[in-house]
mmCIF file of C-alpha atoms in Angstrom:
data_model
loop_
_atom_site.group_PDB
_atom_site.id
_atom_site.type_symbol
_atom_site.label_atom_id
_atom_site.label_comp_id
_atom_site.label_asym_id
_atom_site.label_seq_id
_atom_site.Cartn_x
_atom_site.Cartn_y
_atom_site.Cartn_z
ATOM 1 C CA MET M 22 -0.057 -0.184 -0.117
ATOM 2 C CA THR M 23 1.122 3.461 -0.750
ATOM 3 C CA GLU M 24 2.300 5.566 2.268
ATOM 4 C CA PRO M 25 0.236 8.135 3.812
ATOM 5 C CA ARG M 26 1.206 11.658 2.786
ATOM 6 C CA ALA M 27 1.389 12.733 6.346
ATOM 7 C CA LEU M 28 3.738 9.933 7.120
ATOM 8 C CA ALA M 29 5.867 10.835 4.069
ATOM 9 C CA LEU M 30 5.970 14.573 5.130
ATOM 10 C CA TRP M 31 7.075 13.490 8.828
ATOM 11 C CA ASN M 32 9.686 11.469 7.442
ATOM 12 C CA LYS M 33 11.228 14.165 5.513
ATOM 13 C CA LEU M 34 11.109 16.651 8.315
ATOM 14 C CA ASN M 35 11.707 14.776 11.494
ATOM 15 C CA LYS M 36 15.218 15.094 11.658
ATOM 16 C CA ASN M 37 15.659 18.066 13.796
ATOM 17 C CA ALA M 38 13.491 20.476 16.130
ATOM 18 C CA VAL M 39 12.774 22.846 13.584
ATOM 19 C CA GLY M 40 11.717 19.984 11.108
ATOM 20 C CA ARG M 41 9.203 18.947 13.951
ATOM 21 C CA LEU M 42 8.235 22.317 14.589
ATOM 22 C CA ALA M 43 6.901 22.907 10.951
ATOM 23 C CA PHE M 44 5.157 19.483 10.685
ATOM 24 C CA SER M 45 3.407 20.624 13.974
ATOM 25 C CA ALA M 46 2.428 24.045 12.722
ATOM 26 C CA GLY M 47 1.256 22.081 9.565
ATOM 27 C CA VAL M 48 -1.037 20.080 12.053
ATOM 28 C CA TRP M 49 -2.082 23.600 13.658
ATOM 29 C CA ALA M 50 -2.956 24.805 10.257
ATOM 30 C CA LYS M 51 -4.976 21.806 9.094
ATOM 31 C CA ALA M 52 -6.881 22.004 12.488
ATOM 32 C CA PRO M 53 -6.687 25.421 13.852
ATOM 33 C CA TYR M 54 -8.216 24.599 17.376
ATOM 34 C CA PHE M 55 -5.441 22.051 18.115
ATOM 35 C CA ALA M 56 -3.088 25.355 18.304
ATOM 36 C CA THR M 57 -4.793 26.463 21.480
ATOM 37 C CA VAL M 58 -2.609 23.780 23.423
ATOM 38 C CA VAL M 59 0.319 24.314 21.343
ATOM 39 C CA PRO M 60 0.985 20.577 20.555
ATOM 40 C CA VAL M 61 4.450 19.692 19.268
ATOM 41 C CA VAL M 62 4.750 16.227 17.448
ATOM 42 C CA ARG M 63 7.794 14.256 19.015
ATOM 43 C CA SER M 64 7.637 11.050 17.144
ATOM 44 C CA ALA M 65 5.075 9.736 14.785
ATOM 45 C CA GLU M 66 5.049 6.192 12.976
ATOM 46 C CA PRO M 67 2.300 3.758 11.771
ATOM 47 C CA GLY M 68 0.428 2.809 14.955
ATOM 48 C CA ARG M 69 2.095 5.279 17.354
ATOM 49 C CA VAL M 70 2.239 9.115 17.956
ATOM 50 C CA VAL M 71 3.864 10.806 20.982
ATOM 51 C CA MET M 72 2.951 14.676 21.112
ATOM 52 C CA SER M 73 3.676 17.246 24.164
ATOM 53 C CA ALA M 74 2.098 20.346 25.004
ATOM 54 C CA PRO M 75 3.422 23.192 27.320
ATOM 55 C CA LYS M 76 1.433 24.233 30.513
ATOM 56 C CA TRP M 77 1.021 27.983 29.915
ATOM 57 C CA PRO M 78 -1.756 30.164 31.003
ATOM 58 C CA GLY M 79 -4.125 29.505 27.932
ATOM 59 C CA VAL M 80 -4.375 25.901 29.118
ATOM 60 C CA HIS M 81 -4.961 26.666 33.028
ATOM 61 C CA ASN M 82 -7.976 26.029 34.848
ATOM 62 C CA HIS M 83 -9.107 27.926 37.749
ATOM 63 C CA ILE M 84 -6.721 26.119 40.060
ATOM 64 C CA GLY M 85 -3.758 26.635 37.918
ATOM 65 C CA THR M 86 -3.368 23.287 36.392
ATOM 66 C CA PHE M 87 -3.772 22.011 32.692
ATOM 67 C CA HIS M 88 -7.508 22.056 32.131
ATOM 68 C CA ALA M 89 -9.236 18.833 31.493
ATOM 69 C CA ILE M 90 -10.775 19.942 28.150
ATOM 70 C CA ALA M 91 -7.224 21.180 26.927
ATOM 71 C CA ALA M 92 -5.886 17.572 27.709
ATOM 72 C CA CYS M 93 -8.979 16.409 25.828
ATOM 73 C CA ASN M 94 -7.908 18.537 22.828
ATOM 74 C CA LEU M 95 -4.159 17.347 23.302
ATOM 75 C CA ALA M 96 -5.536 13.570 23.314
ATOM 76 C CA GLU M 97 -7.467 14.491 20.065
ATOM 77 C CA ALA M 98 -4.496 15.963 18.044
ATOM 78 C CA ALA M 99 -2.420 13.095 19.214
ATOM 79 C CA MET M 100 -5.159 10.588 17.826
ATOM 80 C CA GLY M 101 -5.523 12.707 14.404
ATOM 81 C CA VAL M 102 -1.806 12.686 13.771
ATOM 82 C CA LEU M 103 -1.761 8.816 14.611
ATOM 83 C CA MET M 104 -4.591 8.412 11.952
ATOM 84 C CA GLU M 105 -3.086 10.740 9.399
ATOM 85 C CA VAL M 106 0.502 8.779 9.347
ATOM 86 C CA THR M 107 -1.255 5.293 9.770
ATOM 87 C CA VAL M 108 -4.136 5.093 7.367
ATOM 88 C CA PRO M 109 -3.323 4.604 3.730
ATOM 89 C CA PRO M 110 -4.463 6.949 0.804
ATOM 90 C CA THR M 111 -6.993 4.191 -0.311
ATOM 91 C CA HIS M 112 -8.935 4.758 3.257
ATOM 92 C CA GLN M 113 -10.249 7.576 5.301
ATOM 93 C CA TRP M 114 -11.342 8.058 8.908
ATOM 94 C CA ILE M 115 -13.380 10.336 11.140
ATOM 95 C CA PRO M 116 -13.722 10.544 14.851
ATOM 96 C CA LYS M 117 -16.867 9.045 16.044
ATOM 97 C CA GLY M 118 -16.836 9.584 19.928
ATOM 98 C CA MET M 119 -14.560 9.922 23.050
ATOM 99 C CA SER M 120 -14.491 8.510 26.434
ATOM 100 C CA VAL M 121 -12.338 10.378 29.209
ATOM 101 C CA GLU M 122 -10.946 9.569 32.657
ATOM 102 C CA TYR M 123 -9.380 12.313 34.344
ATOM 103 C CA LEU M 124 -7.121 10.630 36.900
ATOM 104 C CA ARG M 125 -5.433 13.292 38.635
ATOM 105 C CA LYS M 126 -4.370 16.850 38.672
ATOM 106 C CA ALA M 127 -2.231 17.709 35.804
ATOM 107 C CA PRO M 128 0.378 20.329 37.312
ATOM 108 C CA SER M 129 2.782 20.467 34.300
ATOM 109 C CA GLY M 130 2.805 20.314 30.733
ATOM 110 C CA LEU M 131 1.437 17.087 29.118
ATOM 111 C CA THR M 132 2.946 14.305 26.974
ATOM 112 C CA ALA M 133 0.259 12.246 24.793
ATOM 113 C CA THR M 134 0.941 8.873 23.504
ATOM 114 C CA ALA M 135 -1.428 7.492 21.131
ATOM 115 C CA GLN M 136 -0.968 3.543 20.096
ATOM 116 C CA ILE M 137 -2.832 1.284 18.415
ATOM 117 C CA GLU M 138 -2.413 -2.139 16.450
ATOM 118 C CA VAL M 139 -2.195 -1.103 12.577
ATOM 119 C CA PRO M 140 -5.296 -2.930 11.067
ATOM 120 C CA ASP M 141 -5.348 -4.857 7.797
ATOM 121 C CA PHE M 142 -6.519 -2.081 5.818
ATOM 122 C CA ALA M 143 -7.131 -4.355 2.691
ATOM 123 C CA ALA M 144 -9.768 -6.147 4.765
ATOM 124 C CA ILE M 145 -11.745 -2.800 5.535
ATOM 125 C CA VAL M 146 -14.245 -2.357 2.727
ATOM 126 C CA GLU M 147 -17.466 -1.511 4.612
ATOM 127 C CA GLY M 148 -15.993 0.023 7.534
ATOM 128 C CA LEU M 149 -14.611 -0.519 10.901
ATOM 129 C CA ASP M 150 -14.508 1.411 14.240
ATOM 130 C CA VAL M 151 -10.973 1.726 15.359
ATOM 131 C CA VAL M 152 -10.391 2.581 18.793
ATOM 132 C CA VAL M 153 -7.370 4.843 19.567
ATOM 133 C CA PRO M 154 -6.132 4.526 23.529
ATOM 134 C CA VAL M 155 -4.366 7.833 24.490
ATOM 135 C CA SER M 156 -2.471 8.202 27.667
ATOM 136 C CA LEU M 157 -1.618 11.898 28.839
ATOM 137 C CA THR M 158 1.151 11.952 31.371
ATOM 138 C CA ASP M 159 2.644 14.804 33.219
ATOM 139 C CA LYS M 160 6.266 15.820 33.381
ATOM 140 C CA ASP M 161 7.134 13.109 36.044
ATOM 141 C CA GLY M 162 5.342 10.420 34.008
ATOM 142 C CA ASN M 163 2.181 10.122 36.029
ATOM 143 C CA GLU M 164 -0.858 9.259 33.798
ATOM 144 C CA VAL M 165 -3.194 12.138 34.388
ATOM 145 C CA VAL M 166 -5.785 11.391 31.622
ATOM 146 C CA ARG M 167 -6.871 8.331 29.763
ATOM 147 C CA ALA M 168 -9.112 8.650 26.599
ATOM 148 C CA ASP M 169 -10.219 6.309 24.191
ATOM 149 C CA ILE M 170 -11.656 7.689 20.984
ATOM 150 C CA THR M 171 -13.336 5.833 18.471
ATOM 151 C CA THR M 172 -12.851 6.421 14.712
ATOM 152 C CA TRP M 173 -14.843 5.044 11.673
ATOM 153 C CA VAL M 174 -12.389 3.987 9.081
ATOM 154 C CA ARG M 175 -13.637 3.016 5.551
ATOM 155 C CA ALA M 176 -12.258 2.256 2.276
ATOM 156 C CA ARG M 177 -12.635 5.337 -0.076
ATOM 157 C CA SER M 178 -15.159 5.557 -2.750
#
């Protein structure tokens, strides 16, 4: 199967911090709402993406920690990049739903890791729910948010 365009672009740009930032800025341009949490792609490969977002006043809640919905935004950004670098051009995807567990306060910036077993896309014709688990951890590695984002994947018509 042909490599996803996003994966080809990542593989071209990920050699240094400037390239990773340029790729991340492309993510913000494609989905501007993600820019509100300033997510930066740290690594991307089919089936696994790691992104980070700094703690800054724009993501603070009333107690000065990373806001729960800002964390959801980061989780969705990680899922979106994962799907873009995983799903081949023969298929398309769209998010369908999200369940979230807020496990503890997030006192720092966050790192989101989205990971799936890569499906056999050739076998997906009618469509398939693909659940993307995303784990968000603080600077000390404590899991603060866990999200399962269901996406609908189908062959392009």
